[in-house]
Amino acid sequence: MKKWLYAAGLGLVMASSASVQAADKIAIVNVASIFQQMPAREAVAKQLENEFKSRATDLQSQERDLQTKMQRLQRDGSTMKASDRAKLEKDVMAQREAFSAKAQQFEQDNRRRQGEERNKILSRIQDAVKSVASKEGYDVVIDANAIAYASNDKDITADVLKQVK
């Protein structure tokens, strides 16, 4: 009976020490903070701005032209010949549809490229997290935004940020 109690006690001690050791192998990282502090983020933003600058300028020019025609139609429409007014209305409608389609395509392309570049940066962060975690012996790394509380000594954000810069 004493051996059985001794074995059960030893088992409980080992189980509790194993759970403590498992808890020691968990770290947290603030991915959003790292993303915001990365210098590559600003460079990518400028690159995308340059990539889409000509299309944005073209869209702005088309929008100004369309607004000018619509204002002319409103201002002079009642005094114009019926055929001229009809032609201008048709032109405005066609230009509005073309502008809308181009603007929508521009937005889709812009969002797609921003997503691609954001995913590249997040992939670099993920690789750095894996590297720091394996180097420091962590089994699990949780995003700081997904937990209610964690001790600061388990935070590896600074180490990951150093690695990605």
Tab-separated table of C-alpha atoms in Angstrom:
chain	number	residue	atom	x	y	z
A	1	MET	CA	0.000	0.000	0.000
A	2	LYS	CA	2.863	2.388	0.877
A	3	LYS	CA	4.543	1.615	-2.433
A	4	TRP	CA	1.314	2.402	-4.248
A	5	LEU	CA	0.960	5.774	-2.451
A	6	TYR	CA	4.617	6.512	-3.055
A	7	ALA	CA	4.221	5.719	-6.773
A	8	ALA	CA	1.056	7.862	-7.015
A	9	GLY	CA	2.768	10.766	-5.231
A	10	LEU	CA	5.806	10.480	-7.463
A	11	GLY	CA	3.524	10.395	-10.506
A	12	LEU	CA	1.749	13.571	-9.381
A	13	VAL	CA	5.041	15.360	-8.784
A	14	MET	CA	6.336	14.353	-12.205
A	15	ALA	CA	3.086	15.361	-13.890
A	16	SER	CA	3.063	18.777	-12.243
A	17	SER	CA	6.733	19.373	-13.039
A	18	ALA	CA	6.088	18.380	-16.656
A	19	SER	CA	3.248	20.897	-16.914
A	20	VAL	CA	5.492	23.591	-15.418
A	21	GLN	CA	8.195	22.761	-17.935
A	22	ALA	CA	5.654	22.908	-20.772
A	23	ALA	CA	4.526	26.328	-19.559
A	24	ASP	CA	8.147	27.502	-19.675
A	25	LYS	CA	8.279	26.735	-23.380
A	26	ILE	CA	5.541	29.185	-24.371
A	27	ALA	CA	6.375	32.684	-25.614
A	28	ILE	CA	4.415	35.610	-26.941
A	29	VAL	CA	5.113	37.930	-29.844
A	30	ASN	CA	3.326	41.074	-31.017
A	31	VAL	CA	3.234	40.593	-34.790
A	32	ALA	CA	1.277	43.812	-35.422
A	33	SER	CA	3.880	45.865	-33.582
A	34	ILE	CA	6.702	44.263	-35.549
A	35	PHE	CA	4.831	44.868	-38.816
A	36	GLN	CA	4.355	48.564	-37.974
A	37	GLN	CA	8.022	49.035	-37.038
A	38	MET	CA	9.519	47.346	-40.085
A	39	PRO	CA	11.367	49.735	-42.396
A	40	ALA	CA	10.463	47.508	-45.354
A	41	ARG	CA	6.803	48.441	-44.876
A	42	GLU	CA	7.437	52.081	-45.807
A	43	ALA	CA	9.598	51.101	-48.767
A	44	VAL	CA	6.863	48.797	-50.045
A	45	ALA	CA	4.259	51.545	-49.635
A	46	LYS	CA	6.374	53.922	-51.751
A	47	GLN	CA	6.994	51.203	-54.327
A	48	LEU	CA	3.269	50.526	-54.649
A	49	GLU	CA	2.518	54.249	-54.856
A	50	ASN	CA	4.977	54.574	-57.744
A	51	GLU	CA	3.609	51.444	-59.387
A	52	PHE	CA	0.043	52.783	-59.416
A	53	LYS	CA	0.807	56.491	-59.777
A	54	SER	CA	0.271	56.733	-63.545
A	55	ARG	CA	-3.037	54.870	-63.392
A	56	ALA	CA	-4.219	57.044	-60.498
A	57	THR	CA	-3.283	60.206	-62.407
A	58	ASP	CA	-5.111	58.920	-65.479
A	59	LEU	CA	-8.222	58.183	-63.410
A	60	GLN	CA	-8.130	61.645	-61.845
A	61	SER	CA	-7.881	63.211	-65.293
A	62	GLN	CA	-10.831	61.154	-66.554
A	63	GLU	CA	-12.843	62.109	-63.473
A	64	ARG	CA	-12.172	65.832	-64.000
A	65	ASP	CA	-13.147	65.550	-67.676
A	66	LEU	CA	-16.325	63.703	-66.767
A	67	GLN	CA	-17.241	66.286	-64.127
A	68	THR	CA	-16.667	69.083	-66.616
A	69	LYS	CA	-18.990	67.444	-69.144
A	70	MET	CA	-21.651	66.811	-66.478
A	71	GLN	CA	-21.480	70.444	-65.348
A	72	ARG	CA	-21.775	71.597	-68.950
A	73	LEU	CA	-24.786	69.341	-69.426
A	74	GLN	CA	-26.461	70.736	-66.314
A	75	ARG	CA	-25.601	74.341	-67.127
A	76	ASP	CA	-26.271	74.378	-70.879
A	77	GLY	CA	-28.542	71.362	-71.298
A	78	SER	CA	-31.768	73.351	-71.394
A	79	THR	CA	-30.480	75.733	-74.082
A	80	MET	CA	-28.764	73.135	-76.293
A	81	LYS	CA	-30.254	71.586	-79.398
A	82	ALA	CA	-31.962	68.298	-78.619
A	83	SER	CA	-29.519	66.350	-80.801
A	84	ASP	CA	-26.472	67.997	-79.177
A	85	ARG	CA	-27.873	67.373	-75.689
A	86	ALA	CA	-28.646	63.740	-76.511
A	87	LYS	CA	-25.138	63.269	-77.899
A	88	LEU	CA	-23.581	64.839	-74.787
A	89	GLU	CA	-25.776	62.723	-72.476
A	90	LYS	CA	-24.767	59.582	-74.337
A	91	ASP	CA	-21.102	60.608	-74.172
A	92	VAL	CA	-21.363	61.311	-70.425
A	93	MET	CA	-23.040	57.958	-69.736
A	94	ALA	CA	-20.431	56.041	-71.761
A	95	GLN	CA	-17.578	57.904	-70.097
A	96	ARG	CA	-19.100	57.333	-66.640
A	97	GLU	CA	-19.340	53.582	-67.264
A	98	ALA	CA	-15.767	53.427	-68.593
A	99	PHE	CA	-14.507	55.437	-65.625
A	100	SER	CA	-16.363	53.241	-63.150
A	101	ALA	CA	-14.945	50.053	-64.694
A	102	LYS	CA	-11.398	51.459	-64.708
A	103	ALA	CA	-11.702	52.694	-61.125
A	104	GLN	CA	-13.004	49.334	-59.949
A	105	GLN	CA	-10.174	47.477	-61.722
A	106	PHE	CA	-7.652	49.920	-60.254
A	107	GLU	CA	-8.962	49.283	-56.718
A	108	GLN	CA	-8.871	45.500	-57.207
A	109	ASP	CA	-5.319	45.580	-58.577
A	110	ASN	CA	-4.176	47.897	-55.811
A	111	ARG	CA	-5.709	45.703	-53.068
A	112	ARG	CA	-4.240	42.559	-54.640
A	113	ARG	CA	-0.728	44.028	-54.786
A	114	GLN	CA	-0.971	45.391	-51.242
A	115	GLY	CA	-2.032	41.927	-50.077
A	116	GLU	CA	0.875	40.295	-51.893
A	117	GLU	CA	3.405	42.666	-50.374
A	118	ARG	CA	1.854	42.418	-46.890
A	119	ASN	CA	2.027	38.617	-47.116
A	120	LYS	CA	5.722	38.796	-48.072
A	121	ILE	CA	6.453	40.912	-44.995
A	122	LEU	CA	4.370	38.671	-42.740
A	123	SER	CA	6.213	35.648	-44.115
A	124	ARG	CA	9.536	37.262	-43.143
A	125	ILE	CA	8.165	37.922	-39.665
A	126	GLN	CA	6.925	34.328	-39.406
A	127	ASP	CA	10.360	32.997	-40.401
A	128	ALA	CA	12.007	35.224	-37.788
A	129	VAL	CA	9.550	34.049	-35.116
A	130	LYS	CA	10.368	30.425	-35.947
A	131	SER	CA	14.085	31.136	-35.834
A	132	VAL	CA	13.987	32.947	-32.480
A	133	ALA	CA	11.639	30.350	-30.977
A	134	SER	CA	13.805	27.425	-32.017
A	135	LYS	CA	16.994	29.189	-30.892
A	136	GLU	CA	15.524	29.932	-27.453
A	137	GLY	CA	13.829	26.549	-27.111
A	138	TYR	CA	10.168	27.608	-27.214
A	139	ASP	CA	7.622	25.039	-28.288
A	140	VAL	CA	4.699	27.430	-28.753
A	141	VAL	CA	4.597	31.117	-29.692
A	142	ILE	CA	1.286	32.955	-29.369
A	143	ASP	CA	0.420	36.357	-30.814
A	144	ALA	CA	0.137	38.920	-28.012
A	145	ASN	CA	-3.194	40.141	-29.403
A	146	ALA	CA	-4.704	36.684	-28.868
A	147	ILE	CA	-4.099	36.449	-25.121
A	148	ALA	CA	-5.426	38.328	-22.116
A	149	TYR	CA	-2.217	38.347	-20.064
A	150	ALA	CA	1.361	37.145	-20.234
A	151	SER	CA	4.490	37.935	-18.330
A	152	ASN	CA	6.884	40.282	-20.139
A	153	ASP	CA	9.754	37.853	-19.670
A	154	LYS	CA	8.018	35.538	-22.177
A	155	ASP	CA	7.771	38.294	-24.848
A	156	ILE	CA	10.140	37.697	-27.786
A	157	THR	CA	8.904	40.653	-29.878
A	158	ALA	CA	12.148	42.628	-29.522
A	159	ASP	CA	14.261	39.635	-30.546
A	160	VAL	CA	12.099	38.991	-33.611
A	161	LEU	CA	12.177	42.674	-34.557
A	162	LYS	CA	15.992	42.693	-34.407
A	163	GLN	CA	16.099	39.692	-36.718
A	164	VAL	CA	13.776	41.106	-39.392
A	165	LYS	CA	15.387	44.566	-39.537
